[in-house]
Amino acid sequence: MSARDEILARVRDAVADVTTPPRAAETPTTEGAGAAGPAAGPAAGPARDATLELFAENVADYRATVLRATGEEVPAVLADVLAGLECRSLVVPSGLDPSWLSRLPDAVVRVPESEATSHGQLDDVDAVVTTATVGIAVTGTIVLDHAAGQGRRELTLVPDIHVCVVADRDVVPHVSDAVTRLRPSPGSARPLTWISGPSATSDIELQRVEGVHGPRTLVVVLVSEPTSKEGPGDAVPTRGGGH
Amino acid sequence: MSPDPAHDRTVGRGAGQAAYPPVQVTSPTFVGMPKFPKAARAELANAQQRRNLRHATHTIRDKRAHVVAEVDDWEALRVKGADAKDEALTHLADYLERLEESLTANGAVVHWARDAAEANRIVVDIVRAKEVDEVVKVKSMVTQEIELNEALEAAGVSAWETDLAELIVQLGHDRPSHILVPAIHRNRKEIRDIFLREMGAVGRPAPDDLTDDPARLAEAARLHLREKFLRAKVGISGANFAVADSGTLVVVESEGNGRMCLTLPETLISVVGIEKVLPTWDDLTTMLQLLPRSSTGERMNPYTTMWTGVHEGDGPQEVHVVLLDNGRSHVLADRVGRQALRCIRCSACLNVCPVYERTGGHAYGSVYPGPIGAVLNPQLRGTTSDIDRSLPYASSLCGACFDACPVRINIPELLVELRGKVVEESGPTPESTAMKAAAWVLSDPRRLATAQKAATIAGRLAGGRTIRSVPGLGAWTNARDLPTPPRETFRQWWVREHGNEDA
Ligand code: SF4
């Protein structure tokens, strides 16, 4: 008997006492236990504000930096952030809104994703700017599905600085909302990277150290709808240090 | 499994039981291992380790309590988690077939391995075909269980462990002592010395001016390993979850070494125990809430990677999944014992265990230490070795592990069952009679409370003398001088010291 057939026979035999049929795989459960809360969505209102506030707070709690901006402010905010981090080069994912990098000084080298073909090349680049697919308020998590604007997985892994622009309409309250949104479609599943703060370890006497292998600096720019009534002005950094 | 009819109530019909002899082979690393009491006595003498462990377990325990309290209905979530795993386990064949189908449809190659030797052979063959002499690995308990590194080494392939803690363990020629923080028994000064002494021999050396500042030590590891990540052609991982309906594998981690191993190599081999299957994508909702909060005491761990076979143009273009039995189907046949397979290796039970806190992980003689190790090792390996026979006694049955477990594994109940089994197997002796009585008492919390009160009264009568050995509990009580039965029971003490928080 092949290993496959033998293992399947063994496990069938082992649960011969069980008479209930398998639960129907076709009925997706959308609600998550312990995760009741306001519905996700762009609807404005106090619940929405609280969700965004919680998201910003929880991201900052991981010692990532959180900035809030309107759509028009994004190019200026990115230029500021990257200058502050002394970034001299960055890799640009295909599909990223080109206007976002329009305020960067010419001296900053931009490497298009299609030209960053080796790991070593990525290792020489200081930073990457991406979007995200979803943000989760209750855990302060951003999730990348590596579609247009987010780059292949290694783009957000090898460079030491990751600046992630999250549209506030993509922030959902709960883990269950994100899991529902991210369910892979058959035949075209995307890889997913869930990021909650910069890389960290507590392996040495349980003292938390930010930054082992992933980007040691994570900056999240939370962007309100382009139609927002908020006037232009300086982005307001919320709490959280970063580097 | 015991052929004794007395055990029929705990053994699934499993007509084929005899045809599938247990189980795992106790690895040569642990075969010569003294039984738990003896090993524990040696470890107890290590004061440094005990201090580190105490600090570590208490720190994580407190963080866990804090983030668990944030969740509206933690208990409902635990029930959901246990249900999802039970659903998968009780229909395991169906879900494994489903998983295989989804993986294959997404371009992965699925292999099946009955035992450690078969799994190692499969992995070594793939690695050989790639003509490489090194692989990068992200920590996985299952590859430790099958001793894959040793198999690769025998085939002339260096396997680089890339979790900081695993790196410390590997460079220190050591064994891990905790599921989550395997290097918990090493302090920063020892780590610095290991890095300075060993890194140069296997790659980029540590900087000469390395201090014992944790940030500097982490930086040294980053540089040392980066060189290996960037050139590695083959990566090896485990998986925390394998989703049957989508074919998605999930690795939950903190440092980013997982992402490196899962993303940069051209070929990825994941060794996955068959109990890691989840029925549906939506079950991730539950698990991604339970695991990080129980494990590191965080709302979410820094990085989680999910991949579904091969993703064109992104990450490894050759993806292998090795589905491993190695004793699990045997555990599954035990109606009571099968709940141990729900374990998601969060280590919450270790951090609350008074026995583990004092002895550390090495005394358990396995990659699975602590309360769950005391259950799982004898289940997976049978009870033929001294160490495996003694493990069910490595517990005070205080119940803290059950309360902490995110998938509601009733560890005390399983320990009592196993004690009964060990005693049955050694034939009728005065000890076995005593153990049957003990099992009877211990299997019911009310009986246990009564017996504990009786012992407390005995303690008052015995005064200050130390009891060196208790008939019928020889194996465990010989390890240390058993304190005189306490004047209050553990439960009473716990409530006094901790309020009623865990009651
Ligand atoms: S037995 Fe429960 S608490 Fe212990 S490691 Fe497994 S899942 Fe975690």
JSON list of C-alpha atoms in Angstrom, two decimals, chain B residues 335-493:
[
{"chain": "B", "resi": 335, "resn": "ARG", "atom": "CA", "xyz": [-11.12, 8.45, 22.09]},
{"chain": "B", "resi": 336, "resn": "VAL", "atom": "CA", "xyz": [-9.98, 10.44, 25.08]},
{"chain": "B", "resi": 337, "resn": "GLY", "atom": "CA", "xyz": [-6.40, 10.93, 24.03]},
{"chain": "B", "resi": 338, "resn": "ARG", "atom": "CA", "xyz": [-7.14, 12.28, 20.57]},
{"chain": "B", "resi": 339, "resn": "GLN", "atom": "CA", "xyz": [-7.88, 15.73, 21.94]},
{"chain": "B", "resi": 340, "resn": "ALA", "atom": "CA", "xyz": [-4.11, 16.17, 22.41]},
{"chain": "B", "resi": 341, "resn": "LEU", "atom": "CA", "xyz": [-3.88, 16.48, 18.62]},
{"chain": "B", "resi": 342, "resn": "ARG", "atom": "CA", "xyz": [-5.74, 19.78, 18.82]},
{"chain": "B", "resi": 343, "resn": "CYS", "atom": "CA", "xyz": [-2.53, 21.32, 20.19]},
{"chain": "B", "resi": 344, "resn": "ILE", "atom": "CA", "xyz": [-1.46, 24.43, 18.29]},
{"chain": "B", "resi": 345, "resn": "ARG", "atom": "CA", "xyz": [1.93, 24.58, 20.11]},
{"chain": "B", "resi": 346, "resn": "CYS", "atom": "CA", "xyz": [1.30, 27.94, 21.69]},
{"chain": "B", "resi": 347, "resn": "SER", "atom": "CA", "xyz": [3.19, 27.04, 24.89]},
{"chain": "B", "resi": 348, "resn": "ALA", "atom": "CA", "xyz": [0.66, 28.69, 27.21]},
{"chain": "B", "resi": 349, "resn": "CYS", "atom": "CA", "xyz": [0.50, 25.47, 29.23]},
{"chain": "B", "resi": 350, "resn": "LEU", "atom": "CA", "xyz": [4.25, 25.53, 29.78]},
{"chain": "B", "resi": 351, "resn": "ASN", "atom": "CA", "xyz": [4.19, 29.04, 31.10]},
{"chain": "B", "resi": 352, "resn": "VAL", "atom": "CA", "xyz": [1.65, 28.30, 33.78]},
{"chain": "B", "resi": 353, "resn": "CYS", "atom": "CA", "xyz": [3.07, 24.94, 34.83]},
{"chain": "B", "resi": 354, "resn": "PRO", "atom": "CA", "xyz": [4.66, 24.83, 38.30]},
{"chain": "B", "resi": 355, "resn": "VAL", "atom": "CA", "xyz": [6.60, 21.68, 37.40]},
{"chain": "B", "resi": 356, "resn": "TYR", "atom": "CA", "xyz": [7.98, 23.07, 34.13]},
{"chain": "B", "resi": 357, "resn": "GLU", "atom": "CA", "xyz": [8.89, 26.31, 35.82]},
{"chain": "B", "resi": 358, "resn": "ARG", "atom": "CA", "xyz": [11.31, 24.42, 38.04]},
{"chain": "B", "resi": 359, "resn": "THR", "atom": "CA", "xyz": [12.65, 21.68, 35.81]},
{"chain": "B", "resi": 360, "resn": "GLY", "atom": "CA", "xyz": [12.81, 23.36, 32.41]},
{"chain": "B", "resi": 361, "resn": "GLY", "atom": "CA", "xyz": [12.26, 21.68, 29.09]},
{"chain": "B", "resi": 362, "resn": "HIS", "atom": "CA", "xyz": [15.22, 19.34, 28.85]},
{"chain": "B", "resi": 363, "resn": "ALA", "atom": "CA", "xyz": [13.99, 17.03, 31.57]},
{"chain": "B", "resi": 364, "resn": "TYR", "atom": "CA", "xyz": [11.08, 15.96, 29.37]},
{"chain": "B", "resi": 365, "resn": "GLY", "atom": "CA", "xyz": [13.41, 14.20, 26.94]},
{"chain": "B", "resi": 366, "resn": "SER", "atom": "CA", "xyz": [11.66, 15.40, 23.80]},
{"chain": "B", "resi": 367, "resn": "VAL", "atom": "CA", "xyz": [11.07, 18.35, 21.55]},
{"chain": "B", "resi": 368, "resn": "TYR", "atom": "CA", "xyz": [7.64, 18.61, 23.18]},
{"chain": "B", "resi": 369, "resn": "PRO", "atom": "CA", "xyz": [8.20, 19.75, 26.76]},
{"chain": "B", "resi": 370, "resn": "GLY", "atom": "CA", "xyz": [5.88, 20.85, 29.54]},
{"chain": "B", "resi": 371, "resn": "PRO", "atom": "CA", "xyz": [2.38, 19.63, 30.26]},
{"chain": "B", "resi": 372, "resn": "ILE", "atom": "CA", "xyz": [1.53, 18.89, 26.64]},
{"chain": "B", "resi": 373, "resn": "GLY", "atom": "CA", "xyz": [4.84, 17.06, 26.25]},
{"chain": "B", "resi": 374, "resn": "ALA", "atom": "CA", "xyz": [4.05, 14.94, 29.28]},
{"chain": "B", "resi": 375, "resn": "VAL", "atom": "CA", "xyz": [0.94, 13.82, 27.40]},
{"chain": "B", "resi": 376, "resn": "LEU", "atom": "CA", "xyz": [2.04, 13.80, 23.79]},
{"chain": "B", "resi": 377, "resn": "ASN", "atom": "CA", "xyz": [5.38, 12.02, 24.09]},
{"chain": "B", "resi": 378, "resn": "PRO", "atom": "CA", "xyz": [4.06, 8.84, 25.72]},
{"chain": "B", "resi": 379, "resn": "GLN", "atom": "CA", "xyz": [1.10, 8.96, 23.33]},
{"chain": "B", "resi": 380, "resn": "LEU", "atom": "CA", "xyz": [3.26, 9.28, 20.25]},
{"chain": "B", "resi": 381, "resn": "ARG", "atom": "CA", "xyz": [6.11, 7.05, 21.33]},
{"chain": "B", "resi": 382, "resn": "GLY", "atom": "CA", "xyz": [4.35, 4.52, 23.53]},
{"chain": "B", "resi": 383, "resn": "THR", "atom": "CA", "xyz": [5.45, 3.81, 27.06]},
{"chain": "B", "resi": 384, "resn": "THR", "atom": "CA", "xyz": [8.32, 1.45, 26.56]},
{"chain": "B", "resi": 385, "resn": "SER", "atom": "CA", "xyz": [11.16, 3.74, 27.61]},
{"chain": "B", "resi": 386, "resn": "ASP", "atom": "CA", "xyz": [11.83, 4.94, 31.14]},
{"chain": "B", "resi": 387, "resn": "ILE", "atom": "CA", "xyz": [11.41, 8.55, 30.16]},
{"chain": "B", "resi": 388, "resn": "ASP", "atom": "CA", "xyz": [8.06, 8.02, 28.46]},
{"chain": "B", "resi": 389, "resn": "ARG", "atom": "CA", "xyz": [6.74, 5.89, 31.31]},
{"chain": "B", "resi": 390, "resn": "SER", "atom": "CA", "xyz": [7.60, 8.53, 33.86]},
{"chain": "B", "resi": 391, "resn": "LEU", "atom": "CA", "xyz": [6.30, 11.60, 31.99]},
{"chain": "B", "resi": 392, "resn": "PRO", "atom": "CA", "xyz": [2.64, 11.23, 32.97]},
{"chain": "B", "resi": 393, "resn": "TYR", "atom": "CA", "xyz": [3.81, 11.76, 36.54]},
{"chain": "B", "resi": 394, "resn": "ALA", "atom": "CA", "xyz": [5.54, 15.05, 35.77]},
{"chain": "B", "resi": 395, "resn": "SER", "atom": "CA", "xyz": [2.57, 17.06, 36.92]},
{"chain": "B", "resi": 396, "resn": "SER", "atom": "CA", "xyz": [0.85, 18.15, 40.07]},
{"chain": "B", "resi": 397, "resn": "LEU", "atom": "CA", "xyz": [-2.51, 17.99, 38.26]},
{"chain": "B", "resi": 398, "resn": "CYS", "atom": "CA", "xyz": [-3.25, 21.52, 39.38]},
{"chain": "B", "resi": 399, "resn": "GLY", "atom": "CA", "xyz": [-5.28, 22.17, 36.23]},
{"chain": "B", "resi": 400, "resn": "ALA", "atom": "CA", "xyz": [-3.64, 25.47, 35.28]},
{"chain": "B", "resi": 401, "resn": "CYS", "atom": "CA", "xyz": [-2.65, 24.06, 31.88]},
{"chain": "B", "resi": 402, "resn": "PHE", "atom": "CA", "xyz": [-6.22, 23.21, 30.98]},
{"chain": "B", "resi": 403, "resn": "ASP", "atom": "CA", "xyz": [-7.39, 26.71, 31.89]},
{"chain": "B", "resi": 404, "resn": "ALA", "atom": "CA", "xyz": [-4.68, 28.28, 29.76]},
{"chain": "B", "resi": 405, "resn": "CYS", "atom": "CA", "xyz": [-5.07, 26.04, 26.73]},
{"chain": "B", "resi": 406, "resn": "PRO", "atom": "CA", "xyz": [-6.68, 27.91, 23.82]},
{"chain": "B", "resi": 407, "resn": "VAL", "atom": "CA", "xyz": [-8.10, 24.71, 22.35]},
{"chain": "B", "resi": 408, "resn": "ARG", "atom": "CA", "xyz": [-9.31, 23.32, 25.68]},
{"chain": "B", "resi": 409, "resn": "ILE", "atom": "CA", "xyz": [-7.16, 20.22, 25.88]},
{"chain": "B", "resi": 410, "resn": "ASN", "atom": "CA", "xyz": [-7.89, 18.60, 29.20]},
{"chain": "B", "resi": 411, "resn": "ILE", "atom": "CA", "xyz": [-4.29, 17.80, 30.03]},
{"chain": "B", "resi": 412, "resn": "PRO", "atom": "CA", "xyz": [-4.87, 16.67, 33.63]},
{"chain": "B", "resi": 413, "resn": "GLU", "atom": "CA", "xyz": [-7.49, 14.19, 32.45]},
{"chain": "B", "resi": 414, "resn": "LEU", "atom": "CA", "xyz": [-5.10, 12.82, 29.84]},
{"chain": "B", "resi": 415, "resn": "LEU", "atom": "CA", "xyz": [-2.27, 12.51, 32.35]},
{"chain": "B", "resi": 416, "resn": "VAL", "atom": "CA", "xyz": [-4.44, 10.47, 34.65]},
{"chain": "B", "resi": 417, "resn": "GLU", "atom": "CA", "xyz": [-5.48, 8.21, 31.78]},
{"chain": "B", "resi": 418, "resn": "LEU", "atom": "CA", "xyz": [-1.86, 7.70, 30.84]},
{"chain": "B", "resi": 419, "resn": "ARG", "atom": "CA", "xyz": [-0.85, 6.96, 34.39]},
{"chain": "B", "resi": 420, "resn": "GLY", "atom": "CA", "xyz": [-3.47, 4.26, 34.44]},
{"chain": "B", "resi": 421, "resn": "LYS", "atom": "CA", "xyz": [-2.09, 2.88, 31.21]},
{"chain": "B", "resi": 422, "resn": "VAL", "atom": "CA", "xyz": [1.51, 2.85, 32.41]},
{"chain": "B", "resi": 423, "resn": "VAL", "atom": "CA", "xyz": [0.49, 1.02, 35.54]},
{"chain": "B", "resi": 424, "resn": "GLU", "atom": "CA", "xyz": [-1.68, -1.48, 33.66]},
{"chain": "B", "resi": 425, "resn": "GLU", "atom": "CA", "xyz": [1.21, -2.31, 31.39]},
{"chain": "B", "resi": 426, "resn": "SER", "atom": "CA", "xyz": [3.55, -3.12, 34.23]},
{"chain": "B", "resi": 427, "resn": "GLY", "atom": "CA", "xyz": [1.14, -5.79, 35.44]},
{"chain": "B", "resi": 428, "resn": "PRO", "atom": "CA", "xyz": [-0.63, -6.02, 38.78]},
{"chain": "B", "resi": 429, "resn": "THR", "atom": "CA", "xyz": [1.59, -4.77, 41.57]},
{"chain": "B", "resi": 430, "resn": "PRO", "atom": "CA", "xyz": [0.82, -3.06, 44.81]},
{"chain": "B", "resi": 431, "resn": "GLU", "atom": "CA", "xyz": [1.73, 0.12, 42.97]},
{"chain": "B", "resi": 432, "resn": "SER", "atom": "CA", "xyz": [-0.81, -0.50, 40.23]},
{"chain": "B", "resi": 433, "resn": "THR", "atom": "CA", "xyz": [-3.55, -0.89, 42.76]},
{"chain": "B", "resi": 434, "resn": "ALA", "atom": "CA", "xyz": [-2.55, 2.35, 44.36]},
{"chain": "B", "resi": 435, "resn": "MET", "atom": "CA", "xyz": [-2.42, 4.05, 40.97]},
{"chain": "B", "resi": 436, "resn": "LYS", "atom": "CA", "xyz": [-5.85, 2.84, 40.02]},
{"chain": "B", "resi": 437, "resn": "ALA", "atom": "CA", "xyz": [-7.12, 4.39, 43.19]},
{"chain": "B", "resi": 438, "resn": "ALA", "atom": "CA", "xyz": [-5.17, 7.52, 42.43]},
{"chain": "B", "resi": 439, "resn": "ALA", "atom": "CA", "xyz": [-6.55, 7.65, 38.91]},
{"chain": "B", "resi": 440, "resn": "TRP", "atom": "CA", "xyz": [-10.01, 7.26, 40.32]},
{"chain": "B", "resi": 441, "resn": "VAL", "atom": "CA", "xyz": [-9.45, 10.12, 42.72]},
{"chain": "B", "resi": 442, "resn": "LEU", "atom": "CA", "xyz": [-7.71, 12.33, 40.22]},
{"chain": "B", "resi": 443, "resn": "SER", "atom": "CA", "xyz": [-10.18, 11.89, 37.40]},
{"chain": "B", "resi": 444, "resn": "ASP", "atom": "CA", "xyz": [-12.87, 13.73, 39.30]},
{"chain": "B", "resi": 445, "resn": "PRO", "atom": "CA", "xyz": [-12.17, 17.22, 40.59]},
{"chain": "B", "resi": 446, "resn": "ARG", "atom": "CA", "xyz": [-14.45, 16.72, 43.56]},
{"chain": "B", "resi": 447, "resn": "ARG", "atom": "CA", "xyz": [-12.72, 13.53, 44.62]},
{"chain": "B", "resi": 448, "resn": "LEU", "atom": "CA", "xyz": [-9.41, 15.27, 44.12]},
{"chain": "B", "resi": 449, "resn": "ALA", "atom": "CA", "xyz": [-10.44, 18.17, 46.32]},
{"chain": "B", "resi": 450, "resn": "THR", "atom": "CA", "xyz": [-11.49, 15.76, 49.04]},
{"chain": "B", "resi": 451, "resn": "ALA", "atom": "CA", "xyz": [-8.25, 13.83, 48.80]},
{"chain": "B", "resi": 452, "resn": "GLN", "atom": "CA", "xyz": [-6.20, 17.01, 48.84]},
{"chain": "B", "resi": 453, "resn": "LYS", "atom": "CA", "xyz": [-7.95, 18.13, 51.97]},
{"chain": "B", "resi": 454, "resn": "ALA", "atom": "CA", "xyz": [-7.24, 14.75, 53.53]},
{"chain": "B", "resi": 455, "resn": "ALA", "atom": "CA", "xyz": [-3.57, 15.10, 52.64]},
{"chain": "B", "resi": 456, "resn": "THR", "atom": "CA", "xyz": [-3.53, 18.58, 54.09]},
{"chain": "B", "resi": 457, "resn": "ILE", "atom": "CA", "xyz": [-4.79, 17.20, 57.34]},
{"chain": "B", "resi": 458, "resn": "ALA", "atom": "CA", "xyz": [-2.09, 14.54, 57.16]},
{"chain": "B", "resi": 459, "resn": "GLY", "atom": "CA", "xyz": [0.37, 17.38, 56.69]},
{"chain": "B", "resi": 460, "resn": "ARG", "atom": "CA", "xyz": [-0.73, 19.02, 59.85]},
{"chain": "B", "resi": 461, "resn": "LEU", "atom": "CA", "xyz": [-0.26, 15.72, 61.63]},
{"chain": "B", "resi": 462, "resn": "ALA", "atom": "CA", "xyz": [3.15, 15.06, 60.10]},
{"chain": "B", "resi": 463, "resn": "GLY", "atom": "CA", "xyz": [4.47, 18.38, 61.34]},
{"chain": "B", "resi": 464, "resn": "GLY", "atom": "CA", "xyz": [7.69, 19.66, 59.80]},
{"chain": "B", "resi": 465, "resn": "ARG", "atom": "CA", "xyz": [9.22, 16.42, 58.62]},
{"chain": "B", "resi": 466, "resn": "THR", "atom": "CA", "xyz": [10.13, 15.95, 55.01]},
{"chain": "B", "resi": 467, "resn": "ILE", "atom": "CA", "xyz": [8.74, 12.90, 53.32]},
{"chain": "B", "resi": 468, "resn": "ARG", "atom": "CA", "xyz": [11.31, 11.39, 51.01]},
{"chain": "B", "resi": 469, "resn": "SER", "atom": "CA", "xyz": [9.16, 8.94, 49.19]},
{"chain": "B", "resi": 470, "resn": "VAL", "atom": "CA", "xyz": [5.52, 8.08, 48.91]},
{"chain": "B", "resi": 471, "resn": "PRO", "atom": "CA", "xyz": [4.63, 4.47, 48.17]},
{"chain": "B", "resi": 472, "resn": "GLY", "atom": "CA", "xyz": [3.09, 4.22, 44.76]},
{"chain": "B", "resi": 473, "resn": "LEU", "atom": "CA", "xyz": [4.46, 7.55, 43.64]},
{"chain": "B", "resi": 474, "resn": "GLY", "atom": "CA", "xyz": [8.08, 6.48, 43.91]},
{"chain": "B", "resi": 475, "resn": "ALA", "atom": "CA", "xyz": [9.16, 7.53, 40.46]},
{"chain": "B", "resi": 476, "resn": "TRP", "atom": "CA", "xyz": [8.14, 11.12, 40.77]},
{"chain": "B", "resi": 477, "resn": "THR", "atom": "CA", "xyz": [8.61, 11.81, 44.46]},
{"chain": "B", "resi": 478, "resn": "ASN", "atom": "CA", "xyz": [12.12, 10.43, 44.52]},
{"chain": "B", "resi": 479, "resn": "ALA", "atom": "CA", "xyz": [13.23, 13.21, 42.23]},
{"chain": "B", "resi": 480, "resn": "ARG", "atom": "CA", "xyz": [13.09, 15.73, 44.95]},
{"chain": "B", "resi": 481, "resn": "ASP", "atom": "CA", "xyz": [12.31, 15.63, 48.57]},
{"chain": "B", "resi": 482, "resn": "LEU", "atom": "CA", "xyz": [8.59, 15.80, 48.57]},
{"chain": "B", "resi": 483, "resn": "PRO", "atom": "CA", "xyz": [7.62, 18.55, 50.88]},
{"chain": "B", "resi": 484, "resn": "THR", "atom": "CA", "xyz": [5.48, 17.49, 53.73]},
{"chain": "B", "resi": 485, "resn": "PRO", "atom": "CA", "xyz": [1.90, 17.54, 52.49]},
{"chain": "B", "resi": 486, "resn": "PRO", "atom": "CA", "xyz": [1.02, 21.18, 52.59]},
{"chain": "B", "resi": 487, "resn": "ARG", "atom": "CA", "xyz": [-1.15, 22.75, 55.19]},
{"chain": "B", "resi": 488, "resn": "GLU", "atom": "CA", "xyz": [-3.33, 24.07, 52.45]},
{"chain": "B", "resi": 489, "resn": "THR", "atom": "CA", "xyz": [-4.08, 22.45, 49.11]},
{"chain": "B", "resi": 490, "resn": "PHE", "atom": "CA", "xyz": [-2.63, 23.82, 45.94]},
{"chain": "B", "resi": 491, "resn": "ARG", "atom": "CA", "xyz": [-6.06, 25.12, 45.02]},
{"chain": "B", "resi": 492, "resn": "GLN", "atom": "CA", "xyz": [-6.41, 26.87, 48.34]},
{"chain": "B", "resi": 493, "resn": "TRP", "atom": "CA", "xyz": [-2.95, 28.33, 47.98]}
]
